[in-house]
XYZ file of C-alpha atoms in Angstrom:
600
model
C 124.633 451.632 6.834
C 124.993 451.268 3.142
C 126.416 447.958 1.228
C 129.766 447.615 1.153
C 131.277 449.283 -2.149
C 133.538 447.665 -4.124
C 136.122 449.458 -5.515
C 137.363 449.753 -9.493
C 140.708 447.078 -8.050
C 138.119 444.785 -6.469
C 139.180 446.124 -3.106
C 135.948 446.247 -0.112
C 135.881 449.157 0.885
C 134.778 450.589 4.287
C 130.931 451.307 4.864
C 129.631 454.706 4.531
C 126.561 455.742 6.877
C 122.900 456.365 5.263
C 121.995 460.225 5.678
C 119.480 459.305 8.464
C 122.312 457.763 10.487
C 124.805 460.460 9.949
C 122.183 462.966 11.504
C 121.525 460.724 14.567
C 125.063 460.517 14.988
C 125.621 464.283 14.879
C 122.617 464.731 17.529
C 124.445 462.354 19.479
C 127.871 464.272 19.429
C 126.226 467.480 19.923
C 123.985 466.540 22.902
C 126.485 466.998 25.250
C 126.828 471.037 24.542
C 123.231 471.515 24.007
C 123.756 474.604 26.437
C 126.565 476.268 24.385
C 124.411 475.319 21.233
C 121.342 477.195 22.528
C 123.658 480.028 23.888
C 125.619 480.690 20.553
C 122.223 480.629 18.874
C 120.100 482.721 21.183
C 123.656 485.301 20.506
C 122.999 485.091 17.044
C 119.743 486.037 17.086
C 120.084 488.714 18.980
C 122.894 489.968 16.631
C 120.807 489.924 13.321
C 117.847 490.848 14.883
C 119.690 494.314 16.473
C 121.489 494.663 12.694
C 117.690 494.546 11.187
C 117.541 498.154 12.585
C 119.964 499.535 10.137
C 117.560 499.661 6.997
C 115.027 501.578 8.890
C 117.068 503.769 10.198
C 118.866 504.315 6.652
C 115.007 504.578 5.112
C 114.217 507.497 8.006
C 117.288 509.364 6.629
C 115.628 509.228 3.123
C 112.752 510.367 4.738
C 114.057 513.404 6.417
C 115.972 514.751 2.938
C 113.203 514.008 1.251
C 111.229 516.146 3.386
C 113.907 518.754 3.535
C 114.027 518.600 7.188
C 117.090 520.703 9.078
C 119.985 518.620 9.368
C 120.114 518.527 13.377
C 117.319 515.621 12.117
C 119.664 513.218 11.174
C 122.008 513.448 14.093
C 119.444 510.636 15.975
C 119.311 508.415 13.232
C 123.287 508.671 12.441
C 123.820 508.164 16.455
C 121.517 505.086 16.285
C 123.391 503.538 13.084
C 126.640 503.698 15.434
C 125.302 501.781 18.198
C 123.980 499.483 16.653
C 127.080 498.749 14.509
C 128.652 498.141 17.939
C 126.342 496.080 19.609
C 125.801 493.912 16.594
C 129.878 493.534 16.123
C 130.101 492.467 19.714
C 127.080 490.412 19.713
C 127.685 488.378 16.662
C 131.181 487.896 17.773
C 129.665 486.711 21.098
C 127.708 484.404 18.898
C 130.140 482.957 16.833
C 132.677 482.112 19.317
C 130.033 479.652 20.983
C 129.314 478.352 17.752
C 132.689 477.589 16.836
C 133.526 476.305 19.973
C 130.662 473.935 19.885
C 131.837 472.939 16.026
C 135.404 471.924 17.540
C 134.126 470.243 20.446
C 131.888 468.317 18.246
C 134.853 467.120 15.759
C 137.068 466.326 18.623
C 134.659 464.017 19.548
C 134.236 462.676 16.004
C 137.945 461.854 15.631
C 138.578 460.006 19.072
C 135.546 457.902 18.280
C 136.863 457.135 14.521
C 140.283 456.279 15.363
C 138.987 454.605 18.021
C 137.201 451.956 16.259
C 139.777 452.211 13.602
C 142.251 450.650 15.597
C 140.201 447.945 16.732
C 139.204 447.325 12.945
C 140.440 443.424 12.530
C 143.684 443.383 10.330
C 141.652 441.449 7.442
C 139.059 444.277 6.925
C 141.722 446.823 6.641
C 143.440 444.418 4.303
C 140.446 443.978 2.099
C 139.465 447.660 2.045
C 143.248 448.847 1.222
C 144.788 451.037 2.832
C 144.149 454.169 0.950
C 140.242 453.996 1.918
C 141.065 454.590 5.835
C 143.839 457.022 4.289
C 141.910 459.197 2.441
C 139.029 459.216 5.452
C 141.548 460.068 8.151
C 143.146 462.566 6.062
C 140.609 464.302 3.413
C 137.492 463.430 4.702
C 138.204 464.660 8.316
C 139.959 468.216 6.635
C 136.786 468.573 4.783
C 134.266 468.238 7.558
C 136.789 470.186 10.072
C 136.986 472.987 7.020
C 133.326 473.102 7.064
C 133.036 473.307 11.157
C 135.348 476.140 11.412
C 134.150 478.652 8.423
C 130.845 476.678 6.997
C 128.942 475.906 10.050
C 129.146 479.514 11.998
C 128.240 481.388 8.612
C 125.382 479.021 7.523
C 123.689 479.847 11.018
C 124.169 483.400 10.258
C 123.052 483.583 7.434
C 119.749 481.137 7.644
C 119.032 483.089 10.650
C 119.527 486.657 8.927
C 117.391 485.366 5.819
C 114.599 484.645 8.555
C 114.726 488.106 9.889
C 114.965 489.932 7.347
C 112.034 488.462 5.786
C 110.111 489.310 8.836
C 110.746 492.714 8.962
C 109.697 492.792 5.363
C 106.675 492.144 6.476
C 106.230 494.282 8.950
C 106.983 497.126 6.684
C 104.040 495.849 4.037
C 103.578 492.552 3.865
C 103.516 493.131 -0.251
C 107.157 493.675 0.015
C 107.712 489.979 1.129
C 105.438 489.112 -1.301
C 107.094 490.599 -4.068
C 110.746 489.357 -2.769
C 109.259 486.214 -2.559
C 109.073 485.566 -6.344
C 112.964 484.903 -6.324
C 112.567 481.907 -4.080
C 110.870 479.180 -6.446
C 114.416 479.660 -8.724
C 116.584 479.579 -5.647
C 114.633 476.214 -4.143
C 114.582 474.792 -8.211
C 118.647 476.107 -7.764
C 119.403 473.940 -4.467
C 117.183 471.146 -5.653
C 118.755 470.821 -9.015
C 122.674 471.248 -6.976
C 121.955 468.835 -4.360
C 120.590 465.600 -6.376
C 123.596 466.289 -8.448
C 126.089 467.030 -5.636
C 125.693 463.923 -3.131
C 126.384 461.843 -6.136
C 129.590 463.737 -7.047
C 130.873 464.398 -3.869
C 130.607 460.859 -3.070
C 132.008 459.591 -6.254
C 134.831 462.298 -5.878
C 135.903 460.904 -2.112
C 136.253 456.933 -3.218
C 137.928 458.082 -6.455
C 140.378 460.052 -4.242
C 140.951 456.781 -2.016
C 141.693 454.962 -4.929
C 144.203 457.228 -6.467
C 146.029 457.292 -2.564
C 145.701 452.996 -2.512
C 147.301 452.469 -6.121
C 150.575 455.885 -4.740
C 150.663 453.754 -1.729
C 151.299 450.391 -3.225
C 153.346 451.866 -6.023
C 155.895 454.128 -3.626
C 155.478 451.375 -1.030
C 156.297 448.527 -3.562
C 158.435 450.872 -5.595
C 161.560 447.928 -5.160
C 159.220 444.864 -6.441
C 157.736 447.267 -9.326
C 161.280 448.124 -10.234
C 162.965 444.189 -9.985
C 159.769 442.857 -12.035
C 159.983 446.076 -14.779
C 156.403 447.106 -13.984
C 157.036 450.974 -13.665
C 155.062 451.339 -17.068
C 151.971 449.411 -16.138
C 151.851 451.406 -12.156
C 152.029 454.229 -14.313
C 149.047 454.137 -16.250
C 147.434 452.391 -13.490
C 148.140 455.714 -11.074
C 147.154 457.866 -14.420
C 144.121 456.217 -15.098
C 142.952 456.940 -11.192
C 144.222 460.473 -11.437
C 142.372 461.303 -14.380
C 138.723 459.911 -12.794
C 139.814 462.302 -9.390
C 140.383 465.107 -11.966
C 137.413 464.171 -14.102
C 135.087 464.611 -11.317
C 137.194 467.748 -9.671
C 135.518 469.204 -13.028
C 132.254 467.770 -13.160
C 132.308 469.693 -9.552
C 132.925 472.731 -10.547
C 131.020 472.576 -13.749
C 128.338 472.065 -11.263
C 129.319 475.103 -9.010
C 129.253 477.367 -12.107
C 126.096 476.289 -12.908
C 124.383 476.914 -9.403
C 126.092 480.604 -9.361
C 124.426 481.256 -12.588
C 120.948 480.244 -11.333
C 121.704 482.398 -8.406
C 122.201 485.414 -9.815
C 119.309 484.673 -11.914
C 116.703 484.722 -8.694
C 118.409 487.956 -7.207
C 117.450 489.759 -10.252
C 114.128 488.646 -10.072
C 113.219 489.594 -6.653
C 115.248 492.866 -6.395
C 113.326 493.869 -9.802
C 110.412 492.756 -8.067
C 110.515 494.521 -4.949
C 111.176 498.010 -6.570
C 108.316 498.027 -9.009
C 106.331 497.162 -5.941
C 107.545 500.037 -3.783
C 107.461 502.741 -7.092
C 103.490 501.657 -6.680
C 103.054 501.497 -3.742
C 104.637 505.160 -2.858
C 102.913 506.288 -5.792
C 99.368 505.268 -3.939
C 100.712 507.116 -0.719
C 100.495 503.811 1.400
C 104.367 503.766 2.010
C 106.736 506.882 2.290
C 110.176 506.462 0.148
C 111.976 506.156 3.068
C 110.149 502.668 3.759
C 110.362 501.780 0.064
C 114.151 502.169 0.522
C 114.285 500.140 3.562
C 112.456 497.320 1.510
C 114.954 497.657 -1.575
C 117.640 497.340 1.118
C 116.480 494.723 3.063
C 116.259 492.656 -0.105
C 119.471 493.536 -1.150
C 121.012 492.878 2.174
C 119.866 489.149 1.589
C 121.893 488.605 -1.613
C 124.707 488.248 0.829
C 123.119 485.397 3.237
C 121.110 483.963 1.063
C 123.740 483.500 -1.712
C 126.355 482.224 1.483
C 123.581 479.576 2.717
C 123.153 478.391 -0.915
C 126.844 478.319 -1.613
C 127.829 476.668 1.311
C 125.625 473.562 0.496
C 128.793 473.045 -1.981
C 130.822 472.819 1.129
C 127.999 470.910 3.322
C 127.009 468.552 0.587
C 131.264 467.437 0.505
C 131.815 467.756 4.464
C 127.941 465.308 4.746
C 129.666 463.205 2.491
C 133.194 463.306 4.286
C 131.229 462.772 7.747
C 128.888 459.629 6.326
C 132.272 457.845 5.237
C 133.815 458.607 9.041
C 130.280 457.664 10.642
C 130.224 454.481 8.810
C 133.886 453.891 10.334
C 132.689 454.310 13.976
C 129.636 452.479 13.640
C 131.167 449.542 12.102
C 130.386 446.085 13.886
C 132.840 443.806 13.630
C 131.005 440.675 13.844
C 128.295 441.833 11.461
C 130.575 442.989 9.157
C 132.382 440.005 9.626
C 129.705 437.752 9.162
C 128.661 439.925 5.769
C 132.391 439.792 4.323
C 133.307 436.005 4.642
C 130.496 434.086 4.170
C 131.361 431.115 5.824
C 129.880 428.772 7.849
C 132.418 427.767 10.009
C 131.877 426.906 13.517
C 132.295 429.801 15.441
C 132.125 430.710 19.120
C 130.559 433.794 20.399
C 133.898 434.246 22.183
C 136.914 433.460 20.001
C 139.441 435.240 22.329
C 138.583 434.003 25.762
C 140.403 433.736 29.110
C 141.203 430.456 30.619
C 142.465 429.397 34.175
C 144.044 425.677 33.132
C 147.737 425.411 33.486
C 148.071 425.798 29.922
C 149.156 429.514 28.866
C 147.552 429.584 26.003
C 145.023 427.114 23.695
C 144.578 427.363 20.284
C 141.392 425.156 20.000
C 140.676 424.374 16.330
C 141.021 427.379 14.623
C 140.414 428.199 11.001
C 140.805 431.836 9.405
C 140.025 433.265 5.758
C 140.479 436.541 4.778
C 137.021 436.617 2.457
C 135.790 433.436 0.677
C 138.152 431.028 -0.892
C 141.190 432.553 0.967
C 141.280 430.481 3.703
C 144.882 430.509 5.396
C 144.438 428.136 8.642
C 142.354 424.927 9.080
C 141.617 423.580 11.956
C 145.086 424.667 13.890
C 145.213 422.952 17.481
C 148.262 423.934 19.454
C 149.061 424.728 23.468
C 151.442 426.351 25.010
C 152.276 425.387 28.400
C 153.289 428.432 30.811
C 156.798 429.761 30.317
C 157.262 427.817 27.345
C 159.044 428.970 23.620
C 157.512 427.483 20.776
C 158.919 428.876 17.634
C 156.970 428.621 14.055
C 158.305 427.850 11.367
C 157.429 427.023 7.568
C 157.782 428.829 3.991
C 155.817 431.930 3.337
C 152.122 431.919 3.269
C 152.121 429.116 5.134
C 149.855 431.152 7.826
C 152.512 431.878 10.605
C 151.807 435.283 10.761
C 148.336 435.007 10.982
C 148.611 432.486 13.799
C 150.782 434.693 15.506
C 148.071 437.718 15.180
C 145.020 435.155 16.409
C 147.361 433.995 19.516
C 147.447 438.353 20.486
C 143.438 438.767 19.515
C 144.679 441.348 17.194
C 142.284 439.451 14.982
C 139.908 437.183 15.556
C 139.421 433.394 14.333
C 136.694 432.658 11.574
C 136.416 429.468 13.411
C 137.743 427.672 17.054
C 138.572 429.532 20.134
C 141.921 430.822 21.566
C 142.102 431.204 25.199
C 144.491 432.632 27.557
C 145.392 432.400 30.835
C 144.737 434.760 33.495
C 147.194 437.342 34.099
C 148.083 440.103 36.549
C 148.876 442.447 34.112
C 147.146 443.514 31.434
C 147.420 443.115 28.355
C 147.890 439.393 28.908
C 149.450 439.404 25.429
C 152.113 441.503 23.794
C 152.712 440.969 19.822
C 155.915 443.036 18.595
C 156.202 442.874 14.963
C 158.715 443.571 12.369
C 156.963 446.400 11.212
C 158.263 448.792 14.538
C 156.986 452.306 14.245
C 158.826 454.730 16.642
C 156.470 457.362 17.674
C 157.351 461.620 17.376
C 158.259 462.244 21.059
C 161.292 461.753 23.182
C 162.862 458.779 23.860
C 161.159 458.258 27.005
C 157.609 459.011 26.285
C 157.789 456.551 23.446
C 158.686 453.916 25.991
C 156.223 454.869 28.482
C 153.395 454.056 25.670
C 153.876 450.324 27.360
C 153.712 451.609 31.276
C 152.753 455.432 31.252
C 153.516 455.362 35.135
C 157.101 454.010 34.385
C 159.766 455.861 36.284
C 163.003 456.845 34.591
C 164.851 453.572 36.557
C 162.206 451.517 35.336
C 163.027 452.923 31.703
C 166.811 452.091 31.944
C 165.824 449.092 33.380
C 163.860 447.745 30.128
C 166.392 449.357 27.860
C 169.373 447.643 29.503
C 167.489 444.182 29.430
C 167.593 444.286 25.986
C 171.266 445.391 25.567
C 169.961 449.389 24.484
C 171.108 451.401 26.927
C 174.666 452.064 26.421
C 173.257 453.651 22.723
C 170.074 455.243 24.578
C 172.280 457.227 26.793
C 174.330 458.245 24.155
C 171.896 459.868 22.294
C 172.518 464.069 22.282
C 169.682 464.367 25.238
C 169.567 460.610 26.218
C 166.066 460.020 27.033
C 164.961 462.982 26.498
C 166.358 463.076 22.979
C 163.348 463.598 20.452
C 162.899 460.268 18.254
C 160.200 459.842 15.191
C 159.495 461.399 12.467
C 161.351 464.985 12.767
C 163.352 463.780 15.438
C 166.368 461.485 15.995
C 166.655 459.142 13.600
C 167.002 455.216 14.988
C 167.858 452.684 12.275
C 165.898 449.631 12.378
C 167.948 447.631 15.257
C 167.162 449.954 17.567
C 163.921 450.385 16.761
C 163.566 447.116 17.321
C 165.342 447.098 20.409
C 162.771 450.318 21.654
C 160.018 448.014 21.018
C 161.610 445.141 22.878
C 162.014 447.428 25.662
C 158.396 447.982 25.435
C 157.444 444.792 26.139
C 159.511 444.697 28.944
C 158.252 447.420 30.333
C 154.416 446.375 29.833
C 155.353 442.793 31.366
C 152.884 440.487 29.893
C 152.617 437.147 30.242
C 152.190 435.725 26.689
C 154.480 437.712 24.319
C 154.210 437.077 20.538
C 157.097 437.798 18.077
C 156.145 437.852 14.505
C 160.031 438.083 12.735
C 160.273 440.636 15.451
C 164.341 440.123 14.304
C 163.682 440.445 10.381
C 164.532 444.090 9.635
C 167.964 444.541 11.447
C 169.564 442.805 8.621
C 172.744 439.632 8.998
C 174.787 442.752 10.809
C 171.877 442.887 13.986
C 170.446 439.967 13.852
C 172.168 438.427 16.263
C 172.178 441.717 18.719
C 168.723 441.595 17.911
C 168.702 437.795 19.024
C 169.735 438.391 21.910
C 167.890 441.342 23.060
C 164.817 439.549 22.235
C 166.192 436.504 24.378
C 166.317 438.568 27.422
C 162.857 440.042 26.889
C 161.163 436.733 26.687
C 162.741 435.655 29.536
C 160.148 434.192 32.168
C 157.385 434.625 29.650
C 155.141 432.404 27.329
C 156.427 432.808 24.041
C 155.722 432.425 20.430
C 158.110 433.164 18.013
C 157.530 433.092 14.499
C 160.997 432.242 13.403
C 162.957 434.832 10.974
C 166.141 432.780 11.177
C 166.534 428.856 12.359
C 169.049 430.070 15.298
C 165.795 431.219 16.609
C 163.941 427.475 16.210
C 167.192 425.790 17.646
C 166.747 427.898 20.870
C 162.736 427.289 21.448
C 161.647 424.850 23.529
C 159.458 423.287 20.950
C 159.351 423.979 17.096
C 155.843 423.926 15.177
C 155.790 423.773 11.540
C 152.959 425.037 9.370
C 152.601 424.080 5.971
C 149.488 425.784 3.890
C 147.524 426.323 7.434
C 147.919 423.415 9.006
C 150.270 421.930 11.518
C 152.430 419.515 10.170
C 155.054 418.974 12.681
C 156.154 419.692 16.261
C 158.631 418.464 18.436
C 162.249 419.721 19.900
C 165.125 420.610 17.069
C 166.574 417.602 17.984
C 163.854 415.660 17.129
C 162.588 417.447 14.005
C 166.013 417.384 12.244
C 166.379 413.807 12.559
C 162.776 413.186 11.608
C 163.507 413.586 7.981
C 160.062 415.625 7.611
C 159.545 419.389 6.340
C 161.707 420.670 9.167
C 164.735 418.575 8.677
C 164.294 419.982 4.741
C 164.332 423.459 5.877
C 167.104 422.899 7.898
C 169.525 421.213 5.566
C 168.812 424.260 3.178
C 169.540 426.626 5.647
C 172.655 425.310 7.972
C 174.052 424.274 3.633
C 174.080 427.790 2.724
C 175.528 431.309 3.909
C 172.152 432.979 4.328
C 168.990 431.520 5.738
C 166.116 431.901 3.129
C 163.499 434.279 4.315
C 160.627 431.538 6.218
């Protein structure tokens, strides 16, 4: 793996595989279908070496004119060139089917493992690489090495094994002919020596300048309310400019590069065909070869301009798919405590367990626990906290005060920098259940987006969930109630009731320990207290922890635990807190004094 880059904003960006592991990784991908890779290639031999007949056969027909044989001569030959255009158009489809086939296989596999291990990448790394890194390698990099599998891959091992052949049967013809074609390769190897140094750097440069430009149109559409209320459209502008121009600037040095390798090219085929004809004028001059052979050798050469000009070209496309597959590699080989251990740098006392199960009566123990998102942003210290089973404990505290990040350790959506957090033993699993404000409804219908929680859910179960959180009188008024198509392209649900859906989920997957991080915070003063209430009746019977949106939410916990700048600061009943005259009876005065509750 190589060091982490840092980006031109500072961002750390995602490792990208060395070349050596990107080729043991494609072995390993590939070794599954090793019969359908032998196959497709034994086809493809078999092709070329059947098409290698049609020179000879075109140099007999030379021959016989020459001669000034009857015509009933060339019927044979003529006969011959047909079947063998038929074979080799059957073959060499034959051959090529296997070989794509084994090319989409292979990048099937690819993209389960990457967004495999992309989902289990902690929240922090993601957060310290940006967001348009694993955008621009889910999106670009995987079209440019699935581009390359479906056209690149079957042509390169048609035409490597075609240049192969044909050289051969060069030789057999006079081996001075290969000599003489032979002369063109030093400028073709000088040609792919001089494009690949310069490539792999390009290419590279090219995809992180391309995740840039997505990161800075992400924050800037994403943001696009904040850039607007602080009058910073001027500076986002130049700021998205500036990355543009360095993704155009090397778009050109690309093809400035291209147009230089095609020059080169054309250079060597000159050379060799030029070479190859004054040897055959000599050679038929001497007698040792007929002119029909010398035109076989002329057209053999010439009949590698093709392949050989396609294998050299299409290191353009394998020198940007390599580097496309190196940045996905380095995704799904990612450690996270090594690359933990690299990014923080603290020394912090960690267990080799920081999300571990425990069978006390206590539902869940936060022992200790410290986080930082990279050195010098540490957001908890030392956080002790239990939560006896079927308990609420709400946070609460201003922003940045680390609820959120509490919330995420308590679900082992990340893990701590230092301490433990244990959970109890439960019958169903996931033990833990974190539902978010951020709700994403996913393009199906209604009912396969709830049965993402419990796929073996039957359609009373469904209505079940939905009606515990006060959704189904709306659910079954959708045009095709549960069937109705949601997500993107589909029904539209406004934020309440995607909230509500997601509710529903956790119903339906029936943890233990459920986590709700302002799970109430998008619906808005109109359904919050819907919202309220739905999320009442879905913690009902559970452990909770509820990282308070409003203080209606604190009033109804069981026990209230304030944060201030990662640490615990207070915890008790409302009751207690408000008459305590600490942090919490401030927030409260503020909030139950004014209309609106400030956003905690």
């Amino acid at each position: 793996m190589t060091p982490t880059d840092i980006a031109e904003d500072g961002a750390e960006l995602l490792p990208i595989a060395t070349g050596a592991r990107t080729r043991a990784a494609l072995r390993t991908l590939i070794r599954p279908d090793r019969g359908r890779a032998i196959l497709g290639l034994g086809v493809l031999v078999g092709a070329t070496a059947v098409g290698l007949l049609v020179q000879p056969l075109l140099g007999r027909i030379v021959d016989i004119v020459a001669d000034g044989r009857p015509a009933d001569a060339l019927t044979l030959p003529v006969v011959l060139l047909l079947v063998v255009a038929v074979v080799q158009g059957v073959t060499t489809t034959l051959g090529l089917t296997q070989v794509a086939r084994l090319g989409e296989t292979v990048l099937a596999r690819l993209r389960e493992q990457f967004i495999e291990r992309a989902l289990q990448l902690p929240a922090d790394r993601l957060e310290r690489a940006g967001a348009g890194d694993l955008t621009a390698r889910v999106t670009g990099d995987v079209a440019r090495v699935a581009e390359a599998v479906r056209s690149a891959l079957p042509e390169m091992a048609r035409s490597v094994l075609a240049i192969v052949l044909t050289l051969g049967a060069m030789a057999l013809l006079d081996v001075r002919f290969l000599l003489a074609a032979l002369l063109a390769v030093p400028v073709q190897a000088l040609t792919a020596r001089w494009y690949v140094r310069r490539a792999v750097t390009v290419y590279a440069d090219q995809r992180v300048a391309n995740g840039a430009q997505q990161q800075q149109l992400l924050e800037t559409i994403g943001g696009a309310v904040t850039v607007r209320g602080h009058r910073l459209e001027e500076q986002h502008t130049e700021k998205s400019a500036a990355r543009s121009r360095r993704a155009v600037e090397l778009t050109m040095r690309s093809v400035h590069l291209v147009l230089g390798f095609y020059a080169r090219l054309h250079i060597a085929e000159y050379i060799g065909l030029a070479a190859v004809l004054v040897t055959g004028f000599f050679l038929v001059r001497d007698g040792s070869v007929s002119i029909g052979t010398a035109t076989a050798a002329a057209l053999y050469f010439h009949s590698l301009f093709g392949p050989v000009n396609a294998a050299l070209v299409l290191l353009d496309d394998a020198q940007s798919a390599a580097a496309g597959l190196a940045r996905l590699v380095g995704v799904t080989d990612l450690q996270e405590s090594t690359d933990l251990k690299a990014s923080t740098d603290l020394k912090a006392s960690a267990v080799r367990l920081p999300h571990q199960r425990t069978t006390s009566d206590a539902a869940v123990t936060v022992d200790a626990v410290s986080h930082a998102y990279g050195p010098g942003r540490t957001v908890l210290h030392e956080v002790s906290l239990t939560l006896r089973a079927g308990e609420h404990v709400a946070l609460v505290g201003t922003s940045g005060a680390g609820k959120s990040t509490l919330a995420r350790l308590v679900a082992g959506v990340q893990q701590p920098t230092g301490g433990t957090v244990s959970v109890a033993e439960g019958k169903t699993a996931p033990s833990v259940v974190l539902v978010t404000q951020e709700v994403h409804v996913f393009t199906g219908t209604l009912a396969e987006d709830l049965r993402l929680a419990r796929p073996d859910a039957t359609d009373a179960d469904l209505r079940t969930a939905l009606a515990t959180v006060h959704a189904l009188e709306w659910a079954e008024a959708l045009p095709d109630g549960l069937a109705t198509v949601v997500g993107e392209g589909g029904h539209r649900l406004d934020p309440a009731r995607a909230q509500q859906l997601a509710l529903a989920r956790l119903v339906l997957a029936d943890p233990p320990v459920a986590v709700l991080d302002e799970a109430t915070a998008e619906a808005g003063s109109a359904g919050a207290r819907t919202l309220e209430r739905s999320a009442e009746a879905a913690l009902a019977g559970r452990t909770a922890l509820v990282v308070a949106h409003r203080l209606t939410q604190a009033v109804a916990a069981d026990r209230i635990v304030v944060l201030e700048a990662g640490r615990v600061v207070e915890s008790g009943t409302h009751d207690e807190l408000r008459t305590a005259d600490g942090p919490y009876a401030t927030l409260w005065h503020a909030w139950s004094g004014s209309r609106a509750a400030p956003h905690l």
